[in-house]
Short mmCIF file of C-alpha atoms and ligand atoms in Angstrom, two decimals:
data_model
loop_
_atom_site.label_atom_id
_atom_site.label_comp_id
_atom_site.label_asym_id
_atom_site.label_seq_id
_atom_site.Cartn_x
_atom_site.Cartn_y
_atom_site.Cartn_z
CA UNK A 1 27.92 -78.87 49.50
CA UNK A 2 31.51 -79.67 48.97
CA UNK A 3 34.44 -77.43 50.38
CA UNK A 4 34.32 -74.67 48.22
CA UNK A 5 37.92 -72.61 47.84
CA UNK A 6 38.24 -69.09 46.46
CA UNK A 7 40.78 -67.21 44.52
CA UNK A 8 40.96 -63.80 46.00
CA UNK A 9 42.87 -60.91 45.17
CA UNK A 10 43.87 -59.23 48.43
CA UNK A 11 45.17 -55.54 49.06
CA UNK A 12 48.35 -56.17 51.52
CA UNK A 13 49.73 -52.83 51.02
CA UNK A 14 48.60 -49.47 49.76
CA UNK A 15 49.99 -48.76 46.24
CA UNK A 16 52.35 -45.75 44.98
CA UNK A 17 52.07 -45.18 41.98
CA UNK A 18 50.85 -47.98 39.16
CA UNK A 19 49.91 -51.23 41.03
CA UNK A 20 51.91 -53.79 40.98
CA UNK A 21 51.99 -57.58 42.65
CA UNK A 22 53.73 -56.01 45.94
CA UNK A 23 50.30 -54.56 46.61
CA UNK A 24 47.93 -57.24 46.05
CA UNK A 25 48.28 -60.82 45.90
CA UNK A 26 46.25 -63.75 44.28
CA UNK A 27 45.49 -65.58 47.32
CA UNK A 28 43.08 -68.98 47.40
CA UNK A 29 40.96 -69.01 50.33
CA UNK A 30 38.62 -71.69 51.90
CA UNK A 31 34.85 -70.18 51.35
CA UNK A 32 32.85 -68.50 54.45
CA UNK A 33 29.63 -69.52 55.40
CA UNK A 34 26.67 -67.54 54.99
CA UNK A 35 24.77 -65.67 57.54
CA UNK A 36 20.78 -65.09 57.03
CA UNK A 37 19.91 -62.25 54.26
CA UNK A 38 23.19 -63.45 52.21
CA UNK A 39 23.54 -64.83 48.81
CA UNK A 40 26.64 -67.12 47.70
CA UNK A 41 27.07 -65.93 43.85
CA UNK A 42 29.35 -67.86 41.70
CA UNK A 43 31.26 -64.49 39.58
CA UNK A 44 31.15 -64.78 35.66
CA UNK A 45 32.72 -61.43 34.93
CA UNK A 46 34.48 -58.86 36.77
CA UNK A 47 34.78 -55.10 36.02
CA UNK A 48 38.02 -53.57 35.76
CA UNK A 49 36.89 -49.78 36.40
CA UNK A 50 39.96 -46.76 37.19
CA UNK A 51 38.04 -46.38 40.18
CA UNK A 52 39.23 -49.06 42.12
CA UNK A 53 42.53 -47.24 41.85
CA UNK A 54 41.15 -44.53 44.05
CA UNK A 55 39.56 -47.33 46.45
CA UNK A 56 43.07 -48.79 47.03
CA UNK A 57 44.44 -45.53 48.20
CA UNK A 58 43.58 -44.19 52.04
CA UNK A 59 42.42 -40.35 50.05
CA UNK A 60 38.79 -39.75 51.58
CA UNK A 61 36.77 -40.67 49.19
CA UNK A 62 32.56 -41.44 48.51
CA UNK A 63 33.23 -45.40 49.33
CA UNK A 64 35.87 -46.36 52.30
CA UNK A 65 39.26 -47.36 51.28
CA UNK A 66 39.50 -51.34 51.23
CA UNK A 67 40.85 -52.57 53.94
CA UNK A 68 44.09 -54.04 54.11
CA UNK A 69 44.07 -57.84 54.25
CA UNK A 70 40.60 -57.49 51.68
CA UNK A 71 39.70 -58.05 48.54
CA UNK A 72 39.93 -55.71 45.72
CA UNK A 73 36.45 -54.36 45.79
CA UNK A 74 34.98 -54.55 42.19
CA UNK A 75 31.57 -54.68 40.50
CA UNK A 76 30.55 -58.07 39.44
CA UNK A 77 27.94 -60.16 37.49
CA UNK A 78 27.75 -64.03 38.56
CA UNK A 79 25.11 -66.42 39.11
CA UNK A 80 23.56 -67.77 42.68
CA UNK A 81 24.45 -70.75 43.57
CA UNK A 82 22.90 -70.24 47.41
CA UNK A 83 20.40 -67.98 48.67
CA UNK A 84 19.50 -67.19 52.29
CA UNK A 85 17.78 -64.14 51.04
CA UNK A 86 14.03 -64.12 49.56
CA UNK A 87 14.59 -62.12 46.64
CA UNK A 88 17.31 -64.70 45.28
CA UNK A 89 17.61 -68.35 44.14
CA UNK A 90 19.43 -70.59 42.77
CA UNK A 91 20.35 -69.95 39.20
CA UNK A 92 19.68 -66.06 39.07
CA UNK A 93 22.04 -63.69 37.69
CA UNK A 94 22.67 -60.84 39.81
CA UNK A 95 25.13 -58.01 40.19
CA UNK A 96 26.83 -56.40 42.91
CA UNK A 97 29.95 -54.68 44.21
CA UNK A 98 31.94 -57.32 46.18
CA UNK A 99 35.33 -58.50 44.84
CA UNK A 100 37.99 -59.68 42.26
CA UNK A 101 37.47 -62.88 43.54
CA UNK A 102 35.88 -66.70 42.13
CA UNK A 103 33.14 -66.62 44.37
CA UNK A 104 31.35 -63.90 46.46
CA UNK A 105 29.44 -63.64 49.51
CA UNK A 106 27.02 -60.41 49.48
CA UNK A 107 23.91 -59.26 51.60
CA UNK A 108 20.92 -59.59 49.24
CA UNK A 109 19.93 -55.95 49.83
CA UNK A 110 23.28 -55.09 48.07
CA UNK A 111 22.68 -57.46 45.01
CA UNK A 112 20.55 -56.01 41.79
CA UNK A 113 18.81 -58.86 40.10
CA UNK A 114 19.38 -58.45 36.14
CA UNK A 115 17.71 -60.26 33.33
CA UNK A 116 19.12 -60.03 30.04
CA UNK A 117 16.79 -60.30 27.04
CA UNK A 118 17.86 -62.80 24.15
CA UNK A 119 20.88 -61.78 21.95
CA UNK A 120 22.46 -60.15 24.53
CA UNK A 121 25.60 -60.73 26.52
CA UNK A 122 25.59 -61.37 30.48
CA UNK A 123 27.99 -58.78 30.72
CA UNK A 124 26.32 -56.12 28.88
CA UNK A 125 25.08 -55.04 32.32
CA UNK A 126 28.61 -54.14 33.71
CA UNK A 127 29.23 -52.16 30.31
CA UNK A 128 26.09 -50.63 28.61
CA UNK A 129 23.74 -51.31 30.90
CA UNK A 130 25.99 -50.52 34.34
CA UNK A 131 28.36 -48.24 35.44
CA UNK A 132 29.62 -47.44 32.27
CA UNK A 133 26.38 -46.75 30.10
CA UNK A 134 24.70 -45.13 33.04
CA UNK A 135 27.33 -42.53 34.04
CA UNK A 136 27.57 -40.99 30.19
CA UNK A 137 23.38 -41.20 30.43
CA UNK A 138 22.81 -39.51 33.75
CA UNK A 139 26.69 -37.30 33.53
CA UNK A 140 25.72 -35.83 30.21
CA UNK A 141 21.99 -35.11 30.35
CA UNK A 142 21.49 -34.64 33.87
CA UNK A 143 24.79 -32.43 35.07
CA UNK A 144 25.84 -31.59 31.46
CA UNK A 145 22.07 -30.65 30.49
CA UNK A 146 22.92 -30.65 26.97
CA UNK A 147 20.25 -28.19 24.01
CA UNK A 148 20.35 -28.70 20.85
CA UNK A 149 23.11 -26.41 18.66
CA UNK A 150 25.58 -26.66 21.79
CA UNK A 151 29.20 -27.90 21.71
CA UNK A 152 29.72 -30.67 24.06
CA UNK A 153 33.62 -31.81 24.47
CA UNK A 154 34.89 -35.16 25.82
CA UNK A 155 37.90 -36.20 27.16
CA UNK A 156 38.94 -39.76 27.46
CA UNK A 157 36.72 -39.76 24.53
CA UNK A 158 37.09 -43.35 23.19
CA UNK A 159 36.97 -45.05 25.96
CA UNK A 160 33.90 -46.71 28.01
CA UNK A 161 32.66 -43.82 29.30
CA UNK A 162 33.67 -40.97 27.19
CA UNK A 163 32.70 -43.27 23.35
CA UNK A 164 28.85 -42.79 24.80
CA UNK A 165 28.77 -39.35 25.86
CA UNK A 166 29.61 -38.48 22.43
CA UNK A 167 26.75 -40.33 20.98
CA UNK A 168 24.32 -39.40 23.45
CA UNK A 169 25.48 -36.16 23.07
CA UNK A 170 24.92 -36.47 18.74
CA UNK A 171 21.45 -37.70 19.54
CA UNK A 172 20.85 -34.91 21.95
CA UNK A 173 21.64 -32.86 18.41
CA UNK A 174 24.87 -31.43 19.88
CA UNK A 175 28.03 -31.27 17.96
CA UNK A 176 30.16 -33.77 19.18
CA UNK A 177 34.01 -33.16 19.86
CA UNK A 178 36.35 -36.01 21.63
CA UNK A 179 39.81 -36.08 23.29
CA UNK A 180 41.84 -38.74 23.04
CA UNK A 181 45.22 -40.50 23.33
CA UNK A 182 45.92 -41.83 19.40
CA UNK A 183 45.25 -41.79 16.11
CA UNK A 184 43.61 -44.70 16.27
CA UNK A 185 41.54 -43.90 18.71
CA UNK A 186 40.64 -40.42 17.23
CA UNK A 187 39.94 -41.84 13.83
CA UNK A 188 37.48 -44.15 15.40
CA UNK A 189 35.68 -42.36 17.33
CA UNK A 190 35.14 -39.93 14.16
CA UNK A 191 34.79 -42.66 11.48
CA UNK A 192 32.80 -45.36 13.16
CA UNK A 193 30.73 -43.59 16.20
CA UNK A 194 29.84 -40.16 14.39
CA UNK A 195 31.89 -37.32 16.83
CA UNK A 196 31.90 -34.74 14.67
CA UNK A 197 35.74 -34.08 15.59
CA UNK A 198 38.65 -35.50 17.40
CA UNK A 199 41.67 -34.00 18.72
CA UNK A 200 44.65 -36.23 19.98
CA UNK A 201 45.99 -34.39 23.32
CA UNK A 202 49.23 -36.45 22.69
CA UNK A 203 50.44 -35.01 19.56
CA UNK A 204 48.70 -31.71 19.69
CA UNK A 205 51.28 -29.18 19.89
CA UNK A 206 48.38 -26.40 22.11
CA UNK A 207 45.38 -28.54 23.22
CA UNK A 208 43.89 -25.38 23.85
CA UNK A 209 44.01 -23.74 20.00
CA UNK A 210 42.98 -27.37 18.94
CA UNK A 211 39.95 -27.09 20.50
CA UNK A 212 39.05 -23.84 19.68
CA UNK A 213 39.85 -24.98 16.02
CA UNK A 214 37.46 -28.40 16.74
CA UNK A 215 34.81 -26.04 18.69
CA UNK A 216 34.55 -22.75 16.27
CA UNK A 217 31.52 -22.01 19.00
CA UNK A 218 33.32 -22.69 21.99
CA UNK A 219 31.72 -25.25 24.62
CA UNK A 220 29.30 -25.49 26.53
CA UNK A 221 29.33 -28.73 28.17
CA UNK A 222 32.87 -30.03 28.87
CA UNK A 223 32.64 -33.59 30.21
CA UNK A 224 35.84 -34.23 32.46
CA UNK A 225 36.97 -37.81 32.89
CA UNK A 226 40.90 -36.86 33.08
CA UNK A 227 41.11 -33.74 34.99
CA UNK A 228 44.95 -32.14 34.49
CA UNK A 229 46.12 -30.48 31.88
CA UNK A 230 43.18 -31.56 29.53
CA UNK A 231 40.98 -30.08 32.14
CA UNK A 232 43.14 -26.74 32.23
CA UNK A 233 43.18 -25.96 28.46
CA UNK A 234 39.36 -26.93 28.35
CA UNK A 235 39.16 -24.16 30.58
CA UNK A 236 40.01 -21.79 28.54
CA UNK A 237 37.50 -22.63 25.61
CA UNK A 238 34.34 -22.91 27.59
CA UNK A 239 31.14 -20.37 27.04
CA UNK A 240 29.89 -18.20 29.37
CA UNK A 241 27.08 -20.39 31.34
CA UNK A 242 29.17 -23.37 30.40
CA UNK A 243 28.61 -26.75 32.55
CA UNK A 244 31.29 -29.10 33.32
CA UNK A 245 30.55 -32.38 34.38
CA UNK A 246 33.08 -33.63 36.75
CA UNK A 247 33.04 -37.54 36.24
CA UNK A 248 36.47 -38.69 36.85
CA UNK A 249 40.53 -37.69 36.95
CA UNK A 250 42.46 -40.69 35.59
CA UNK A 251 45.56 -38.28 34.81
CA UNK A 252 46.14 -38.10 38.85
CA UNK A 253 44.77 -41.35 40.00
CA UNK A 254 48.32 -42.56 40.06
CA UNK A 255 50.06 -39.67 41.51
CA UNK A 256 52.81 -39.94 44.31
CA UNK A 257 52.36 -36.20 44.86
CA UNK A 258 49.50 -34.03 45.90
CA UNK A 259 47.61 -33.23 42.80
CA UNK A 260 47.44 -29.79 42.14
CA UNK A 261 44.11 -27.82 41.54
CA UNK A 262 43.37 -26.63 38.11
CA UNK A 263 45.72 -23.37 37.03
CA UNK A 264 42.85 -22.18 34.90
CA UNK A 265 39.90 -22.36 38.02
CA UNK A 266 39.38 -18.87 37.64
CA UNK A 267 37.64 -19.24 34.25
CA UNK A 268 35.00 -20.80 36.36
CA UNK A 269 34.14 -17.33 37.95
CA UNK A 270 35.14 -15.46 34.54
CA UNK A 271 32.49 -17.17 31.99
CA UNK A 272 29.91 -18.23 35.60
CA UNK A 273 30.43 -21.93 34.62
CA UNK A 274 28.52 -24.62 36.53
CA UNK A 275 30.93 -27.22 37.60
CA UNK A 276 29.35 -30.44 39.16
CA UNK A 277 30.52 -33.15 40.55
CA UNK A 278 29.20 -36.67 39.58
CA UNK A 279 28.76 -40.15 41.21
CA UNK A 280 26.54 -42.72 39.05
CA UNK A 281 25.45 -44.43 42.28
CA UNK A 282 23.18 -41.20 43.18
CA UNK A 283 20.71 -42.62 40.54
CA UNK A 284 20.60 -46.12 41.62
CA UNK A 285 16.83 -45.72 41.28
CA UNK A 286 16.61 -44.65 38.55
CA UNK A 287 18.75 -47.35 36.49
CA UNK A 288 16.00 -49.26 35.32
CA UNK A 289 14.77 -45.97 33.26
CA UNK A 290 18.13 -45.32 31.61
CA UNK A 291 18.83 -48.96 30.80
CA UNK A 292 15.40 -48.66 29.34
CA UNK A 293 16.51 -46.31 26.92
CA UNK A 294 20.04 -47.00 25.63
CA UNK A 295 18.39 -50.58 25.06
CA UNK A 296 16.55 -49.26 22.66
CA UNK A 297 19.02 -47.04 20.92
CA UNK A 298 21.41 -49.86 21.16
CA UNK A 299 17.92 -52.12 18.96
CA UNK A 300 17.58 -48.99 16.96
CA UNK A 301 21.86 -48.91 15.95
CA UNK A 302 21.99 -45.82 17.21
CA UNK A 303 24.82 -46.26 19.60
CA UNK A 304 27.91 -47.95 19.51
CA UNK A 305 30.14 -49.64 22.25
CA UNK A 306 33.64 -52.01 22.71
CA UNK A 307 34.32 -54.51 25.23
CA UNK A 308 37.40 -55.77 25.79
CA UNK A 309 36.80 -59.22 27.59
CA UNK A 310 39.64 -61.17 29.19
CA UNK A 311 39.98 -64.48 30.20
CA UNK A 312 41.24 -65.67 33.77
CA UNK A 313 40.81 -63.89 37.44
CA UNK A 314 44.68 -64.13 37.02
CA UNK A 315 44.45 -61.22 34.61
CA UNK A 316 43.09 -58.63 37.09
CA UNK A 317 46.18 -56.58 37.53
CA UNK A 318 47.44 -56.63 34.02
CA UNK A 319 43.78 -55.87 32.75
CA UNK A 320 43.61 -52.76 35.17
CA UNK A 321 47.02 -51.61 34.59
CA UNK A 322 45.96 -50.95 30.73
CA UNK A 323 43.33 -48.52 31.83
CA UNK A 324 46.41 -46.04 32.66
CA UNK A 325 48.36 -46.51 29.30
CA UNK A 326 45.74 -45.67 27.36
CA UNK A 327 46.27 -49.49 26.18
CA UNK A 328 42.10 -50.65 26.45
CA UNK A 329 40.10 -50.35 23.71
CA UNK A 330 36.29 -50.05 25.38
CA UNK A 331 35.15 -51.49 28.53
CA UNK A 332 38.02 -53.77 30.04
CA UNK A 333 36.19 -56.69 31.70
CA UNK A 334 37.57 -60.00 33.24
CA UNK A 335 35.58 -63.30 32.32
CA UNK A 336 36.05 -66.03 35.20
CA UNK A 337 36.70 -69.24 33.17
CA UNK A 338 37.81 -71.94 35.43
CA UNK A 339 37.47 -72.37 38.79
CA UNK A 340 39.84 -73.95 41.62
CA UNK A 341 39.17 -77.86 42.62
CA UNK A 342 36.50 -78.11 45.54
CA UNK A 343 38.90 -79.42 47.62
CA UNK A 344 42.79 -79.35 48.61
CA UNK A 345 43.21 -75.83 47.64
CA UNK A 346 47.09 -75.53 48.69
CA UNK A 347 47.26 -71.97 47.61
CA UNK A 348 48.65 -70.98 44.61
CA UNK A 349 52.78 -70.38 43.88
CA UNK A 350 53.35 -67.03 42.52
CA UNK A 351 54.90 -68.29 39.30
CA UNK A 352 51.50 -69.89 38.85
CA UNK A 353 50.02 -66.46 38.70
CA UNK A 354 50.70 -65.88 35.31
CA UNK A 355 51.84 -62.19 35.23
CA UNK A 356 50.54 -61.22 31.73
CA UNK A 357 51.72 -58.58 29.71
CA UNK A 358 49.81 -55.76 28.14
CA UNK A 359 49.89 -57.56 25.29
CA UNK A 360 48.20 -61.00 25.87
CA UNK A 361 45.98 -59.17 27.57
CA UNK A 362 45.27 -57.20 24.32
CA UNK A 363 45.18 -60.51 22.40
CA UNK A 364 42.20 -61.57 24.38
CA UNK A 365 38.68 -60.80 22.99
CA UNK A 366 37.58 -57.60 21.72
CA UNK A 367 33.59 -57.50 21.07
CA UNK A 368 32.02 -54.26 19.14
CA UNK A 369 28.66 -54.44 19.10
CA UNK A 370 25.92 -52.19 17.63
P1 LIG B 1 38.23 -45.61 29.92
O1 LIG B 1 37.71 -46.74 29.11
O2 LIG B 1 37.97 -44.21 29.48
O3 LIG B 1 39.78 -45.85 30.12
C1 LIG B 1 40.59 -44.90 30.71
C2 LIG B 1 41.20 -44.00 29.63
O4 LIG B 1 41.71 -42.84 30.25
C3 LIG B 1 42.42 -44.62 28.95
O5 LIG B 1 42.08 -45.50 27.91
C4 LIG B 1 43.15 -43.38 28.44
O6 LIG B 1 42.66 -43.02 27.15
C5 LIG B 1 42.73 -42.28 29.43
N1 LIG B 1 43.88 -41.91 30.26
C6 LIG B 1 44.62 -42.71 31.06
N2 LIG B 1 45.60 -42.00 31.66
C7 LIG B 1 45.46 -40.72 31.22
C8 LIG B 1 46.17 -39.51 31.47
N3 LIG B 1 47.23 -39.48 32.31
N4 LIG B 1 45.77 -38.37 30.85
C9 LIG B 1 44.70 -38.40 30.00
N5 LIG B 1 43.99 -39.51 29.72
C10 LIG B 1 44.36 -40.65 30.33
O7 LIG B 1 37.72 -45.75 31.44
P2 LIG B 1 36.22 -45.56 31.95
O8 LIG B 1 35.34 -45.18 30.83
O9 LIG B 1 35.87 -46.73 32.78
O10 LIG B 1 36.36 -44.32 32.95
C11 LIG B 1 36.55 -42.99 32.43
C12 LIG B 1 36.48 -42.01 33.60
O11 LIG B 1 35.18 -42.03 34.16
C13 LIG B 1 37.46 -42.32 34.73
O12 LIG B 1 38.00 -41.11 35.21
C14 LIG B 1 36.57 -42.95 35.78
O13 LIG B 1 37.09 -42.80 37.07
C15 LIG B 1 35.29 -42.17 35.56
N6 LIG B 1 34.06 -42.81 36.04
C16 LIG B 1 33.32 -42.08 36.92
C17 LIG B 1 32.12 -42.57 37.38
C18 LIG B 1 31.33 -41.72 38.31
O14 LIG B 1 30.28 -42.16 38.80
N7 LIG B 1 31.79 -40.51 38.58
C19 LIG B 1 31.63 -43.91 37.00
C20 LIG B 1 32.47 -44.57 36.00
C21 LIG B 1 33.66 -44.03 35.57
P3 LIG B 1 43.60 -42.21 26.10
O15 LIG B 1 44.30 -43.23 25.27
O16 LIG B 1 42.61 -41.40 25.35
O17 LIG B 1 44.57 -41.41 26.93
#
């Protein structure tokens, strides 16, 4: 096989704040070689996920912090091109978490084979049918334990994540009651997914009475993908017995300073509330089940979901930066659409790296399927 070169993202230094190009670099990279039990995989599509923020940062965490000199770890969906590994060959699609990179090299064990069925998209299995689809399916039902009649409230509610939860949570026979950054956003999650309310924490002059006026019953299942303030005035509407999922804190992921613990904790104590954290990877076993059934609510239009594909590894850092500006509109995923020439690779010059605004990256393709 001809000398393969890679475009890599790298982590050179550990971010403060937003990321920016003084942290990580597009590098291009002659390929490795692979050792017995690996696959080489050819990347299609890349997810951009809020986690890799906390990945980047030396915090303990539930994965190790990437290394400096690395690549940006990400989940991604490509296609083997070599296998050294029984379970692969040639030509299958299989997904993994390895890099923001062209080309990865991954131990089999750590690849899951996936297999779309016809009519739908590669990359419905780092949206619907990954990460995103599975946390709202296993968050919600397994640590939110949602009954029929109960409020469930969602923050961060129109975006990957937090749009299902809702809808799960509707099917479930809850009411459904969102939190999110615009009008937009609000009106859409309302209008075309079926919350049953939506509350926009930037204009709300007390998030707190808003959702008492959005929850006349209270809640009882307050699914947390913010944390902060959201978290601290959801606090104060929950029932007693109330379960809040932890899932995720984007309000502090890019905080210089310690964050600081909820004010409102105590309410945990005062109404005996159940708060749990979650990590989707516990129910890596159980995948196949859930994808199983939002499948078929996704046949039967009973869910919803937006992707927001865009084109070109060179987008990474744009396409991740939107995730904290409330500027993505569903699942932000990067396509890989051209690869660097087999041979010569001089590197690339940072002008060549094409540091896209928000806004192209906006302009790129947005995909709502039901
Ligand atoms: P989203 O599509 O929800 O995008 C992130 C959204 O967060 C933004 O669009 C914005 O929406 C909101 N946001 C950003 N900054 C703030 C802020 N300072 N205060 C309040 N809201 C903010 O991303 P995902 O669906 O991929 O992820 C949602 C959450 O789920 C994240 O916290 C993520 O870490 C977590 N997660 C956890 C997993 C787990 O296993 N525990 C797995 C997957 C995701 P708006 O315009 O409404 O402000």
């Amino acid at each position: 096989m001809a000398e393969l070169h890679n475009r890599r993202w790298i982590l050179h230094r550990r971010p403060e704040g937003l990321v920016t190009l003084a942290d990580i670099e597009l590098r291009e990279e002659p390929l490795g070689t692979l050792k017995p039990g690996e696959v080489l995989i050819r990347n299609h599509y890349l997810s951009i996920d809020p986690a890799i923020r906390d990945w980047m940062s030396d915090r303990p965490s539930y994965l190790p912090s990437i290394p400096l000199g690395e690549v940006v770890r990400s989940t991604s969906l490509g296609e083997v091109i070599e296998s050294h590994h029984p379970a692969f060959k040639a030509g299958d699609l299989a997904v993994g978490v390895n890099g923001w990179e062209d080309y990865s090299i991954a131990s089999g064990d750590q690849l899951m084979p996936v297999q779309p069925l016809a009519g739908e998209a590669e990359q419905y299995f780092l949206s619907i049918y990954g990460a995103v689809g599975l946390t709202a399916y296993f968050g919600l039902l397994e640590k939110g334990r949602p009954q029929p009649g109960e409020t469930v409230l969602v923050s961060a509610a129109a975006g990957a994540v937090g749009s299902l939860v809702g809808q799960i949570a509707r099917l479930k026979g809850c009411r459904a009651v969102g939190i999110a950054g615009s009008e937009e956003k609000c009106r859409w999650i309302v209008d075309e997914l079926g919350f049953d309310a939506a509350i926009n924490y930037r204009t709300s002059a007390n998030l707190q009475d808003a959702i008492r006026e959005s929850c006349p019953d209270g809640v009882d299942v307050y699914f947390d993908n913010v944390g902060g303030e959201v978290l601290d005035a959801a606090l104060m509407t929950l029932n007693k017995n109330a379960r809040i999922v932890f899932c995720g804190a984007i309000s502090g992921y890019n905080s210089q300073q310690p964050v600081p613990g909820p004010y409102n904790f105590w309410q945990i104590l005062a109404r005996t509330v159940t708060l749990e954290g979650f990590l989707v990877s516990d129910y890596f076993a159980r995948f196949p089940e859930a994808i199983a059934q939002v499948r078929q609510w996704l046949a039967e239009g009973k869910i919803v979901f937006r992707e927001q594909v865009v084109d070109g590894l060179e987008h990474c850092l744009d396409t991740f930066n939107l995730l904290f500006e409330g500027a993505n509109n569903g699942k932000l995923i990067v396509r890989i659409n051209s690869l660097p020439q087999a041979s010569g690779g001089s590197g690339l010059r940072r002008d060549q790296l094409n540091h896209a605004t928000a806004a192209s990256a906006l302009a790129a393709t947005q995909e709502e399927t039901r």
